[in-house]
Amino acid sequence: MPPKKQRQICHAHNAGGCRRGESCNFRHVGPAGGARSSAETTSPGPSTPQRASSSTGPPIRGGRSSNNTGPRRQNPPGLPPGACRDFWEKGTCSRGDFDCKFRHISPTSTQVADTVTSTPARMDFLTTGSLGEVAGSSSDVFTALQSHLSPTEAANHLKTYLNLTFRFTTPQNMYSFLKILNSANEKHDGWDLSDGQSFFMKIAEPGGFGLLRIGDILRSDASPNAGRSKTILSFQRGFIHALMYFSSAFVTRSTLDHLVNSLYTLIDEHFDNIVRVLNSCIPPLIMGRDFSDQSDLANGSLSGMELFSTLITVFHEYASRFKQAVASKPAFAPAMQSLVGWFMAWSDLVSQEPPMFTDSITKANLRNRKWLVEQLSRELETLRRVVDSAEGGTTRRVSRPNLGASRGITADESLLSRLQYTYDGPGAENRLNPEDGARHDNDFASISEIRIAPTYEELVSSTPNYLPANIPGAPHHLPGDSIERLLDIQFRLLREELT
């Protein structure tokens, strides 16, 4: 009878000890951690293949070498479960905050995933230096949070919500997710374009769970008086904050069009519910002359600038990206007509002296309030024209406030005066403050020097491009009766439309 086949040698026993002990299926030769006998090392059994030394191969994540034959690499002292070893030891990770599956925590801040970065309450758009940022393609200047997460903190938190098994069970779950989402704002300290785009790619990646989480919120019902209810989603704190991410600069100015379109597919899918929630929540707030949740003023505050800049941007982006949306959605035109009506009612009340609406915009003087309202009315009028063109003229024209009424001048004169007051020309030499220099490396007074394709600096610039007003008498750096002025206006406006 032939001898039984010899069992393989237990390498864990030889490396320092085997936790299976006598129940191990492999042979334990010699003392734990000791060298094998010469017979064992030179004459392996017929079924024991030669193996490479455990010292070969670079160490990989998890503490083992690439051939997986050596002992486990010991975790550094104090490493929390689920934390990234590289970030813990070196402070950096080659995978980045949003692509690493482990939490990025350092020894000096082990509670980083459970804290937020606090910033003082402020309204940047009311300061003189920020008025020029109001007119733009995002709502970030109005929606900056009082407290927000850093990119690393946002990445750590986000992993919980992008898990296959995660489900929202309470409105508080949604508020926590939205706090992460709204932390991605270009006005927040610590966030730059790279962070914003990495975050956006994680949220909107095809087949990921970020879109599912946002969709769960957009299909929900909401109340303007939810307070701190554990079952009812707040319109101010929850529903509208989901839409705010759609109108953020990291989304609307992204060059990743396929991901932006994927995100806005959620607006298309849940459009009817979005309109239903708006129709049920905004009218009673208008009647109460305050957009905030009176049951929870600490967390449910909302200003008209936040609300209308978000809705105008979202609906304009949606109509621009989904060309058939206006015609295919019966609720689109009525929704725009309602939006115009709500805006006119609010703008009239906040433009009075004293103001007749409780809103943070009333902290500004009357002159700045009317100017801010006029900027939104311009954007709403542009949106109205898009909808009106597709629907054959069913929406009301937006009436802009008469800024010159108190001084006895016409609206046209007031408009020209306002344009002159805010004019910031092209190139360093024509800027409102020449010491600021050019906006970017593609900002020139002469259109012959402007590259048609946007440059990188132009794309990441926080200052909007110079766009001249196509109105007789409006300020311009070229003579009013010259063909050069006409070509300059048409070139800049057409280029902005195409890019």
CSV table of C-alpha atoms in Angstrom, one decimal:
chain,number,residue,atom,x,y,z
A,1,MET,CA,0.0,0.0,0.0
A,2,PRO,CA,1.6,3.3,-1.1
A,3,PRO,CA,2.3,5.9,1.7
A,4,LYS,CA,-0.2,8.7,2.2
A,5,LYS,CA,0.4,11.9,0.4
A,6,GLN,CA,2.3,14.3,2.6
A,7,ARG,CA,0.5,17.5,3.7
A,8,GLN,CA,1.9,20.9,2.8
A,9,ILE,CA,3.8,22.9,5.5
A,10,CYS,CA,2.0,25.7,7.4
A,11,HIS,CA,3.8,28.9,6.6
A,12,ALA,CA,1.9,30.8,9.2
A,13,HIS,CA,3.3,28.5,11.9
A,14,ASN,CA,6.9,29.1,10.6
A,15,ALA,CA,6.3,32.9,10.4
A,16,GLY,CA,5.4,33.2,14.0
A,17,GLY,CA,2.4,31.2,15.0
A,18,CYS,CA,-0.8,29.6,13.5
A,19,ARG,CA,-4.1,30.6,15.1
A,20,ARG,CA,-5.7,27.2,14.1
A,21,GLY,CA,-3.3,25.2,16.3
A,22,GLU,CA,-3.7,21.5,16.1
A,23,SER,CA,-6.8,21.8,14.0
A,24,CYS,CA,-4.8,23.2,11.1
A,25,ASN,CA,-4.9,21.2,7.9
A,26,PHE,CA,-1.2,21.9,7.2
A,27,ARG,CA,1.9,20.4,8.9
A,28,HIS,CA,3.5,22.3,11.8
A,29,VAL,CA,7.2,21.6,11.6
A,30,GLY,CA,9.5,22.8,14.5
A,31,PRO,CA,8.8,25.5,17.0
A,32,ALA,CA,6.5,28.4,16.0
A,33,GLY,CA,8.6,31.0,14.2
A,34,GLY,CA,11.6,28.7,14.1
A,35,ALA,CA,13.6,27.5,11.1
A,36,ARG,CA,12.6,24.2,9.5
A,37,SER,CA,15.0,21.3,9.5
A,38,SER,CA,17.3,20.9,6.6
A,39,ALA,CA,15.3,18.0,5.4
A,40,GLU,CA,12.2,20.1,5.2
A,41,THR,CA,13.8,23.0,3.6
A,42,THR,CA,15.7,21.0,0.9
A,43,SER,CA,13.3,18.2,0.2
A,44,PRO,CA,9.7,19.4,-0.1
A,45,GLY,CA,7.1,16.7,-0.5
A,46,PRO,CA,5.8,15.8,-4.0
A,47,SER,CA,2.7,17.9,-3.5
A,48,THR,CA,4.5,20.9,-1.8
A,49,PRO,CA,5.4,23.5,-4.5
A,50,GLN,CA,8.3,25.8,-4.1
A,51,ARG,CA,7.2,29.2,-2.9
A,52,ALA,CA,8.9,32.6,-3.2
A,53,SER,CA,10.3,34.2,-0.1
A,54,SER,CA,7.8,36.3,1.9
A,55,SER,CA,10.1,39.3,1.6
A,56,THR,CA,9.5,39.7,-2.2
A,57,GLY,CA,6.9,41.9,-3.7
A,58,PRO,CA,5.9,45.4,-2.6
A,59,PRO,CA,3.5,45.8,0.3
A,60,ILE,CA,-0.1,46.6,-0.8
A,61,ARG,CA,-3.2,47.9,0.9
A,62,GLY,CA,-4.3,45.6,3.7
A,63,GLY,CA,-0.8,45.0,4.9
A,64,ARG,CA,0.1,42.0,2.8
A,65,SER,CA,2.8,41.7,0.1
A,66,SER,CA,1.7,41.3,-3.5
A,67,ASN,CA,2.4,37.5,-3.4
A,68,ASN,CA,0.4,37.2,-0.1
A,69,THR,CA,2.9,34.8,1.4
A,70,GLY,CA,4.3,36.9,4.3
A,71,PRO,CA,2.8,37.9,7.6
A,72,ARG,CA,0.2,40.6,7.8
A,73,ARG,CA,1.6,44.1,7.9
A,74,GLN,CA,0.9,45.4,11.4
A,75,ASN,CA,-1.6,48.3,11.5
A,76,PRO,CA,-0.1,51.5,12.9
A,77,PRO,CA,-1.1,52.3,16.5
A,78,GLY,CA,-4.5,53.9,16.9
A,79,LEU,CA,-5.7,53.3,13.3
A,80,PRO,CA,-9.5,53.4,13.4
A,81,PRO,CA,-11.5,50.7,11.6
A,82,GLY,CA,-12.1,51.5,8.0
A,83,ALA,CA,-9.5,54.2,7.9
A,84,CYS,CA,-6.9,54.6,5.1
A,85,ARG,CA,-3.5,53.5,6.3
A,86,ASP,CA,-1.6,55.7,3.7
A,87,PHE,CA,-3.5,58.8,4.7
A,88,TRP,CA,-3.1,58.0,8.4
A,89,GLU,CA,0.7,57.5,8.1
A,90,LYS,CA,1.6,60.0,5.4
A,91,GLY,CA,-1.3,62.5,5.3
A,92,THR,CA,-1.8,61.8,1.5
A,93,CYS,CA,-3.4,59.1,-0.5
A,94,SER,CA,-2.7,58.4,-4.2
A,95,ARG,CA,-6.4,57.5,-4.8
A,96,GLY,CA,-7.6,60.9,-3.7
A,97,ASP,CA,-10.4,61.8,-1.3
A,98,PHE,CA,-13.3,60.6,-3.4
A,99,ASP,CA,-11.8,57.5,-5.1
A,100,CYS,CA,-10.4,55.8,-2.0
A,101,LYS,CA,-12.8,53.3,-0.4
A,102,PHE,CA,-11.3,54.0,3.0
A,103,ARG,CA,-11.9,57.0,5.3
A,104,HIS,CA,-9.2,59.7,5.3
A,105,ILE,CA,-8.4,60.4,8.9
A,106,SER,CA,-5.2,61.7,10.4
A,107,PRO,CA,-3.9,60.9,13.9
A,108,THR,CA,-4.3,64.5,15.0
A,109,SER,CA,-8.0,64.6,14.0
A,110,THR,CA,-9.5,61.2,14.5
A,111,GLN,CA,-13.0,62.7,14.8
A,112,VAL,CA,-12.8,64.6,11.5
A,113,ALA,CA,-15.7,62.6,9.9
A,114,ASP,CA,-18.0,63.7,12.7
A,115,THR,CA,-17.3,67.4,12.7
A,116,VAL,CA,-18.0,70.3,10.4
A,117,THR,CA,-16.1,73.5,9.6
A,118,SER,CA,-18.1,76.5,11.0
A,119,THR,CA,-18.2,79.8,9.2
A,120,PRO,CA,-19.9,83.0,10.4
A,121,ALA,CA,-23.3,83.8,9.0
A,122,ARG,CA,-22.9,86.2,6.2
A,123,MET,CA,-24.5,87.4,2.9
A,124,ASP,CA,-21.7,87.8,0.5
A,125,PHE,CA,-24.0,89.1,-2.3
A,126,LEU,CA,-24.8,92.2,-0.2
A,127,THR,CA,-21.2,93.4,0.0
A,128,THR,CA,-19.8,95.8,-2.5
A,129,GLY,CA,-17.0,93.5,-3.6
A,130,SER,CA,-19.5,90.7,-4.4
A,131,LEU,CA,-22.2,92.5,-6.3
A,132,GLY,CA,-20.4,91.8,-9.5
A,133,GLU,CA,-20.7,88.0,-8.9
A,134,VAL,CA,-24.5,88.1,-8.7
A,135,ALA,CA,-25.1,87.9,-12.4
A,136,GLY,CA,-24.0,84.4,-13.4
A,137,SER,CA,-25.0,80.9,-14.2
A,138,SER,CA,-25.1,79.5,-10.7
A,139,SER,CA,-26.8,80.2,-7.3
A,140,ASP,CA,-23.6,79.7,-5.2
A,141,VAL,CA,-23.3,83.3,-4.1
A,142,PHE,CA,-26.8,83.1,-2.5
A,143,THR,CA,-26.7,79.6,-1.2
A,144,ALA,CA,-23.4,79.4,0.7
A,145,LEU,CA,-24.0,77.6,4.0
A,146,GLN,CA,-23.3,78.9,7.5
A,147,SER,CA,-21.3,75.7,8.2
A,148,HIS,CA,-20.0,73.3,5.7
A,149,LEU,CA,-17.7,70.2,5.3
A,150,SER,CA,-14.3,70.3,3.8
A,151,PRO,CA,-13.7,68.1,0.7
A,152,THR,CA,-12.0,65.4,2.9
A,153,GLU,CA,-14.9,65.4,5.4
A,154,ALA,CA,-17.5,65.3,2.6
A,155,ALA,CA,-15.7,62.3,1.0
A,156,ASN,CA,-15.7,60.5,4.3
A,157,HIS,CA,-19.4,61.1,4.9
A,158,LEU,CA,-20.4,60.4,1.4
A,159,LYS,CA,-19.2,56.8,1.5
A,160,THR,CA,-22.1,55.9,3.9
A,161,TYR,CA,-24.8,57.1,1.4
A,162,LEU,CA,-23.2,55.5,-1.7
A,163,ASN,CA,-23.5,52.0,-0.2
A,164,LEU,CA,-25.7,49.4,-2.0
A,165,THR,CA,-27.6,48.7,1.2
A,166,PHE,CA,-28.3,52.2,2.3
A,167,ARG,CA,-31.8,53.6,2.4
A,168,PHE,CA,-33.3,56.8,3.7
A,169,THR,CA,-35.5,56.1,6.6
A,170,THR,CA,-36.1,59.5,8.1
A,171,PRO,CA,-36.0,63.2,6.9
A,172,GLN,CA,-32.9,63.6,9.2
A,173,ASN,CA,-31.1,61.1,6.9
A,174,MET,CA,-31.9,63.3,3.9
A,175,TYR,CA,-30.8,66.5,5.7
A,176,SER,CA,-27.4,64.9,6.5
A,177,PHE,CA,-26.9,63.8,2.9
A,178,LEU,CA,-27.9,67.3,1.6
A,179,LYS,CA,-25.4,68.9,4.0
A,180,ILE,CA,-22.7,66.9,2.2
A,181,LEU,CA,-24.2,67.8,-1.2
A,182,ASN,CA,-24.4,71.5,-0.5
A,183,SER,CA,-20.9,71.7,1.0
A,184,ALA,CA,-19.7,71.5,-2.6
A,185,ASN,CA,-20.0,75.3,-3.2
A,186,GLU,CA,-17.3,77.4,-4.9
A,187,LYS,CA,-17.8,80.1,-2.3
A,188,HIS,CA,-16.8,77.8,0.6
A,189,ASP,CA,-13.3,77.9,1.9
A,190,GLY,CA,-11.3,74.9,1.1
A,191,TRP,CA,-13.2,73.9,-2.1
A,192,ASP,CA,-11.6,74.5,-5.5
A,193,LEU,CA,-12.5,73.4,-9.0
A,194,SER,CA,-10.7,70.1,-8.7
A,195,ASP,CA,-12.5,69.2,-5.5
A,196,GLY,CA,-15.8,70.2,-6.9
A,197,GLN,CA,-15.4,68.2,-10.1
A,198,SER,CA,-14.2,65.1,-8.2
A,199,PHE,CA,-17.2,65.3,-5.9
A,200,PHE,CA,-19.5,65.8,-8.9
A,201,MET,CA,-18.1,62.8,-10.7
A,202,LYS,CA,-18.7,60.7,-7.6
A,203,ILE,CA,-22.3,61.9,-7.3
A,204,ALA,CA,-23.2,61.6,-11.0
A,205,GLU,CA,-21.2,58.6,-12.1
A,206,PRO,CA,-23.4,56.2,-14.2
A,207,GLY,CA,-24.5,53.2,-12.3
A,208,GLY,CA,-23.6,54.8,-9.0
A,209,PHE,CA,-25.8,55.5,-6.0
A,210,GLY,CA,-25.5,59.3,-5.8
A,211,LEU,CA,-28.2,59.8,-8.4
A,212,LEU,CA,-30.5,57.3,-6.7
A,213,ARG,CA,-30.1,59.2,-3.4
A,214,ILE,CA,-31.0,62.6,-5.0
A,215,GLY,CA,-33.9,60.9,-6.8
A,216,ASP,CA,-35.3,59.6,-3.5
A,217,ILE,CA,-35.5,63.2,-2.3
A,218,LEU,CA,-37.0,64.7,-5.5
A,219,ARG,CA,-39.8,62.1,-5.5
A,220,SER,CA,-40.7,62.8,-1.9
A,221,ASP,CA,-43.5,65.0,-0.5
A,222,ALA,CA,-42.5,68.1,1.5
A,223,SER,CA,-44.1,70.7,3.8
A,224,PRO,CA,-43.3,74.4,4.4
A,225,ASN,CA,-44.1,73.9,8.1
A,226,ALA,CA,-42.4,70.5,8.7
A,227,GLY,CA,-40.4,71.9,11.7
A,228,ARG,CA,-38.4,69.1,13.2
A,229,SER,CA,-40.8,66.3,12.2
A,230,LYS,CA,-39.3,62.9,12.1
A,231,THR,CA,-41.7,61.8,9.3
A,232,ILE,CA,-42.3,64.9,7.1
A,233,LEU,CA,-39.6,66.4,4.8
A,234,SER,CA,-39.1,70.2,5.1
A,235,PHE,CA,-39.4,72.2,1.9
A,236,GLN,CA,-36.9,74.8,3.1
A,237,ARG,CA,-34.3,72.5,4.7
A,238,GLY,CA,-34.7,69.5,2.5
A,239,PHE,CA,-36.5,69.7,-0.9
A,240,ILE,CA,-35.2,73.1,-2.1
A,241,HIS,CA,-31.7,72.2,-0.9
A,242,ALA,CA,-31.7,69.2,-3.3
A,243,LEU,CA,-32.4,71.6,-6.2
A,244,MET,CA,-29.6,73.9,-5.0
A,245,TYR,CA,-27.0,71.4,-6.0
A,246,PHE,CA,-28.4,71.4,-9.5
A,247,SER,CA,-27.8,75.1,-9.7
A,248,SER,CA,-24.3,75.1,-8.2
A,249,ALA,CA,-21.3,76.3,-10.2
A,250,PHE,CA,-19.6,72.9,-10.0
A,251,VAL,CA,-22.5,71.5,-12.0
A,252,THR,CA,-23.7,74.3,-14.3
A,253,ARG,CA,-20.1,75.3,-15.3
A,254,SER,CA,-18.8,71.7,-15.6
A,255,THR,CA,-17.3,70.6,-18.9
A,256,LEU,CA,-18.5,67.0,-18.2
A,257,ASP,CA,-21.7,67.5,-20.2
A,258,HIS,CA,-22.6,63.8,-20.1
A,259,LEU,CA,-22.6,63.8,-16.3
A,260,VAL,CA,-24.5,67.1,-16.2
A,261,ASN,CA,-27.1,65.6,-18.5
A,262,SER,CA,-27.3,62.5,-16.3
A,263,LEU,CA,-27.9,64.6,-13.3
A,264,TYR,CA,-30.6,66.7,-15.0
A,265,THR,CA,-32.3,63.5,-16.1
A,266,LEU,CA,-33.6,63.4,-12.5
A,267,ILE,CA,-35.4,66.8,-13.1
A,268,ASP,CA,-36.9,65.3,-16.2
A,269,GLU,CA,-38.0,62.1,-14.4
A,270,HIS,CA,-39.5,63.9,-11.3
A,271,PHE,CA,-40.6,67.1,-13.0
A,272,ASP,CA,-44.3,66.6,-12.2
A,273,ASN,CA,-43.6,66.0,-8.5
A,274,ILE,CA,-41.2,69.0,-8.3
A,275,VAL,CA,-44.0,71.3,-9.7
A,276,ARG,CA,-46.6,69.8,-7.4
A,277,VAL,CA,-44.4,70.4,-4.3
A,278,LEU,CA,-43.6,74.0,-5.5
A,279,ASN,CA,-47.3,74.7,-6.0
A,280,SER,CA,-48.2,73.4,-2.6
A,281,CYS,CA,-45.4,75.1,-0.6
A,282,ILE,CA,-44.6,78.5,-2.1
A,283,PRO,CA,-48.1,80.2,-2.2
A,284,PRO,CA,-48.7,79.9,1.6
A,285,LEU,CA,-45.2,81.2,2.2
A,286,ILE,CA,-46.0,84.2,-0.1
A,287,MET,CA,-49.2,84.8,1.8
A,288,GLY,CA,-47.3,84.6,5.1
A,289,ARG,CA,-44.7,87.0,3.7
A,290,ASP,CA,-41.8,84.9,4.9
A,291,PHE,CA,-40.1,81.9,3.1
A,292,SER,CA,-38.7,80.5,6.4
A,293,ASP,CA,-40.2,77.6,8.3
A,294,GLN,CA,-41.9,79.2,11.3
A,295,SER,CA,-41.8,75.9,13.2
A,296,ASP,CA,-38.0,75.7,13.0
A,297,LEU,CA,-36.4,79.1,12.4
A,298,ALA,CA,-33.0,77.9,13.5
A,299,ASN,CA,-32.7,75.3,10.6
A,300,GLY,CA,-35.5,76.2,8.2
A,301,SER,CA,-34.5,79.7,7.1
A,302,LEU,CA,-34.8,80.5,3.4
A,303,SER,CA,-34.5,83.8,1.4
A,304,GLY,CA,-36.1,84.8,-1.8
A,305,MET,CA,-32.7,85.2,-3.5
A,306,GLU,CA,-31.9,81.6,-2.6
A,307,LEU,CA,-35.3,80.3,-3.7
A,308,PHE,CA,-35.7,82.2,-7.0
A,309,SER,CA,-32.0,82.0,-8.1
A,310,THR,CA,-32.1,78.2,-7.6
A,311,LEU,CA,-35.4,77.7,-9.5
A,312,ILE,CA,-34.5,80.0,-12.3
A,313,THR,CA,-31.1,78.4,-12.9
A,314,VAL,CA,-32.5,74.8,-12.6
A,315,PHE,CA,-35.4,75.4,-15.0
A,316,HIS,CA,-33.2,77.3,-17.5
A,317,GLU,CA,-30.6,74.6,-17.5
A,318,TYR,CA,-33.2,71.9,-17.9
A,319,ALA,CA,-34.9,73.7,-20.8
A,320,SER,CA,-31.6,74.3,-22.5
A,321,ARG,CA,-30.3,70.7,-22.1
A,322,PHE,CA,-33.6,68.9,-22.8
A,323,LYS,CA,-34.9,70.8,-25.9
A,324,GLN,CA,-38.3,69.0,-26.0
A,325,ALA,CA,-38.9,69.5,-22.3
A,326,VAL,CA,-41.2,72.6,-22.7
A,327,ALA,CA,-43.3,70.8,-25.4
A,328,SER,CA,-43.3,67.4,-23.8
A,329,LYS,CA,-44.1,68.5,-20.2
A,330,PRO,CA,-47.7,69.9,-20.0
A,331,ALA,CA,-46.9,71.3,-16.6
A,332,PHE,CA,-43.8,73.3,-17.8
A,333,ALA,CA,-45.6,76.5,-19.1
A,334,PRO,CA,-48.0,76.7,-16.2
A,335,ALA,CA,-45.1,76.3,-13.7
A,336,MET,CA,-43.2,79.1,-15.3
A,337,GLN,CA,-46.3,81.3,-15.2
A,338,SER,CA,-46.6,80.6,-11.5
A,339,LEU,CA,-42.9,81.2,-11.0
A,340,VAL,CA,-43.3,84.7,-12.6
A,341,GLY,CA,-46.3,85.5,-10.4
A,342,TRP,CA,-44.5,84.4,-7.2
A,343,PHE,CA,-41.4,86.4,-8.1
A,344,MET,CA,-43.4,89.6,-8.9
A,345,ALA,CA,-45.3,89.4,-5.6
A,346,TRP,CA,-42.1,88.9,-3.6
A,347,SER,CA,-40.0,91.5,-5.5
A,348,ASP,CA,-42.8,94.1,-5.0
A,349,LEU,CA,-42.9,93.5,-1.3
A,350,VAL,CA,-39.2,93.5,-0.6
A,351,SER,CA,-38.7,96.6,-2.8
A,352,GLN,CA,-41.0,98.8,-0.7
A,353,GLU,CA,-39.7,101.1,2.1
A,354,PRO,CA,-40.1,99.8,4.7
A,355,PRO,CA,-40.1,96.3,3.2
A,356,MET,CA,-43.3,94.3,3.6
A,357,PHE,CA,-41.7,90.8,3.5
A,358,THR,CA,-39.4,89.2,6.1
A,359,ASP,CA,-36.3,88.3,4.1
A,360,SER,CA,-32.6,88.5,4.5
A,361,ILE,CA,-32.3,90.8,1.4
A,362,THR,CA,-34.0,93.5,3.5
A,363,LYS,CA,-30.8,94.0,5.4
A,364,ALA,CA,-29.5,95.8,2.3
A,365,ASN,CA,-30.4,99.4,1.5
A,366,LEU,CA,-33.3,100.1,-0.9
A,367,ARG,CA,-30.9,100.8,-3.8
A,368,ASN,CA,-29.1,97.5,-3.6
A,369,ARG,CA,-32.3,95.6,-3.0
A,370,LYS,CA,-33.8,96.9,-6.2
A,371,TRP,CA,-30.6,96.2,-8.1
A,372,LEU,CA,-30.5,92.6,-6.9
A,373,VAL,CA,-34.2,92.1,-7.8
A,374,GLU,CA,-33.5,93.5,-11.2
A,375,GLN,CA,-30.7,91.0,-11.8
A,376,LEU,CA,-33.0,88.1,-11.1
A,377,SER,CA,-35.8,89.6,-13.1
A,378,ARG,CA,-33.5,89.7,-16.1
A,379,GLU,CA,-32.7,86.0,-15.7
A,380,LEU,CA,-36.3,85.2,-15.3
A,381,GLU,CA,-37.3,87.1,-18.4
A,382,THR,CA,-34.7,85.1,-20.4
A,383,LEU,CA,-36.2,81.9,-19.1
A,384,ARG,CA,-39.7,83.1,-19.9
A,385,ARG,CA,-38.8,83.8,-23.5
A,386,VAL,CA,-37.4,80.3,-23.9
A,387,VAL,CA,-40.7,78.8,-22.6
A,388,ASP,CA,-42.9,81.4,-24.4
A,389,SER,CA,-41.2,80.6,-27.7
A,390,ALA,CA,-41.9,76.9,-27.4
A,391,GLU,CA,-45.5,77.3,-26.1
A,392,GLY,CA,-46.6,80.2,-28.3
A,393,GLY,CA,-46.8,83.0,-25.8
A,394,THR,CA,-48.6,81.6,-22.8
A,395,THR,CA,-46.5,83.1,-20.0
A,396,ARG,CA,-46.6,86.6,-18.6
A,397,ARG,CA,-43.8,89.0,-19.3
A,398,VAL,CA,-41.7,89.8,-16.2
A,399,SER,CA,-42.2,93.4,-15.1
A,400,ARG,CA,-39.0,94.8,-13.8
A,401,PRO,CA,-39.1,97.2,-10.9
A,402,ASN,CA,-38.9,100.9,-11.9
A,403,LEU,CA,-35.7,101.9,-10.2
A,404,GLY,CA,-36.0,105.5,-11.3
A,405,ALA,CA,-39.5,106.2,-10.2
A,406,SER,CA,-38.5,107.9,-7.0
A,407,ARG,CA,-36.2,110.3,-8.9
A,408,GLY,CA,-38.7,111.2,-11.6
A,409,ILE,CA,-36.8,109.6,-14.5
A,410,THR,CA,-37.9,106.9,-17.0
A,411,ALA,CA,-37.1,103.2,-16.7
A,412,ASP,CA,-34.9,103.3,-19.7
A,413,GLU,CA,-32.8,106.1,-18.2
A,414,SER,CA,-32.6,104.2,-14.9
A,415,LEU,CA,-31.5,101.1,-16.7
A,416,LEU,CA,-28.7,102.9,-18.6
A,417,SER,CA,-27.7,104.6,-15.4
A,418,ARG,CA,-27.5,101.2,-13.6
A,419,LEU,CA,-25.4,99.7,-16.5
A,420,GLN,CA,-23.0,102.7,-16.3
A,421,TYR,CA,-22.7,102.2,-12.5
A,422,THR,CA,-21.9,98.5,-12.8
A,423,TYR,CA,-19.9,98.6,-16.0
A,424,ASP,CA,-16.7,96.5,-15.9
A,425,GLY,CA,-15.0,96.5,-19.3
A,426,PRO,CA,-12.8,94.0,-21.0
A,427,GLY,CA,-9.1,93.7,-20.5
A,428,ALA,CA,-7.1,95.2,-17.7
A,429,GLU,CA,-7.2,98.7,-19.0
A,430,ASN,CA,-11.0,98.9,-19.1
A,431,ARG,CA,-11.8,97.3,-15.8
A,432,LEU,CA,-13.8,99.1,-13.1
A,433,ASN,CA,-10.7,98.8,-11.0
A,434,PRO,CA,-7.7,98.6,-13.4
A,435,GLU,CA,-5.5,97.4,-10.6
A,436,ASP,CA,-7.5,94.1,-10.6
A,437,GLY,CA,-6.0,93.2,-13.9
A,438,ALA,CA,-7.6,91.0,-16.6
A,439,ARG,CA,-10.1,88.4,-15.6
A,440,HIS,CA,-8.0,85.6,-17.1
A,441,ASP,CA,-5.6,85.0,-19.9
A,442,ASN,CA,-8.3,85.3,-22.6
A,443,ASP,CA,-9.8,88.6,-21.5
A,444,PHE,CA,-8.9,91.3,-24.1
A,445,ALA,CA,-10.4,94.6,-25.3
A,446,SER,CA,-9.9,93.6,-28.9
A,447,ILE,CA,-11.9,90.6,-30.1
A,448,SER,CA,-9.1,89.8,-32.6
A,449,GLU,CA,-6.9,88.6,-29.6
A,450,ILE,CA,-9.6,86.4,-28.1
A,451,ARG,CA,-9.3,82.7,-28.7
A,452,ILE,CA,-12.7,81.2,-29.6
A,453,ALA,CA,-12.2,78.0,-27.6
A,454,PRO,CA,-12.1,78.8,-23.8
A,455,THR,CA,-8.8,78.5,-22.1
A,456,TYR,CA,-8.3,76.7,-18.9
A,457,GLU,CA,-7.9,79.9,-16.9
A,458,GLU,CA,-11.1,81.2,-18.4
A,459,LEU,CA,-13.0,78.0,-17.5
A,460,VAL,CA,-11.9,78.1,-13.8
A,461,SER,CA,-12.1,81.9,-13.4
A,462,SER,CA,-14.5,82.9,-10.7
A,463,THR,CA,-15.2,86.3,-12.4
A,464,PRO,CA,-17.8,86.1,-15.2
A,465,ASN,CA,-16.7,87.1,-18.8
A,466,TYR,CA,-17.3,90.6,-20.0
A,467,LEU,CA,-20.6,90.6,-21.9
A,468,PRO,CA,-21.7,94.0,-23.3
A,469,ALA,CA,-25.3,95.1,-23.2
A,470,ASN,CA,-26.9,95.2,-26.7
A,471,ILE,CA,-28.8,98.4,-25.9
A,472,PRO,CA,-28.4,101.8,-27.6
A,473,GLY,CA,-26.6,104.1,-25.2
A,474,ALA,CA,-25.3,101.3,-23.0
A,475,PRO,CA,-21.6,101.7,-21.8
A,476,HIS,CA,-19.0,100.2,-24.1
A,477,HIS,CA,-15.3,100.6,-24.6
A,478,LEU,CA,-15.7,101.4,-28.4
A,479,PRO,CA,-17.4,104.4,-30.0
A,480,GLY,CA,-21.2,104.2,-30.1
A,481,ASP,CA,-21.6,104.7,-33.9
A,482,SER,CA,-18.8,102.4,-35.1
A,483,ILE,CA,-19.1,99.1,-36.9
A,484,GLU,CA,-16.3,97.8,-34.6
A,485,ARG,CA,-18.7,98.2,-31.6
A,486,LEU,CA,-21.4,96.2,-33.4
A,487,LEU,CA,-19.0,93.4,-34.3
A,488,ASP,CA,-17.6,93.4,-30.8
A,489,ILE,CA,-21.1,92.9,-29.2
A,490,GLN,CA,-22.2,90.3,-31.6
A,491,PHE,CA,-18.9,88.3,-31.3
A,492,ARG,CA,-18.9,88.2,-27.5
A,493,LEU,CA,-22.6,87.3,-27.2
A,494,LEU,CA,-22.4,84.6,-29.9
A,495,ARG,CA,-19.2,83.2,-28.4
A,496,GLU,CA,-20.8,83.0,-24.9
A,497,GLU,CA,-23.9,81.3,-26.4
A,498,LEU,CA,-21.7,78.7,-28.1
A,499,THR,CA,-19.4,78.0,-25.2
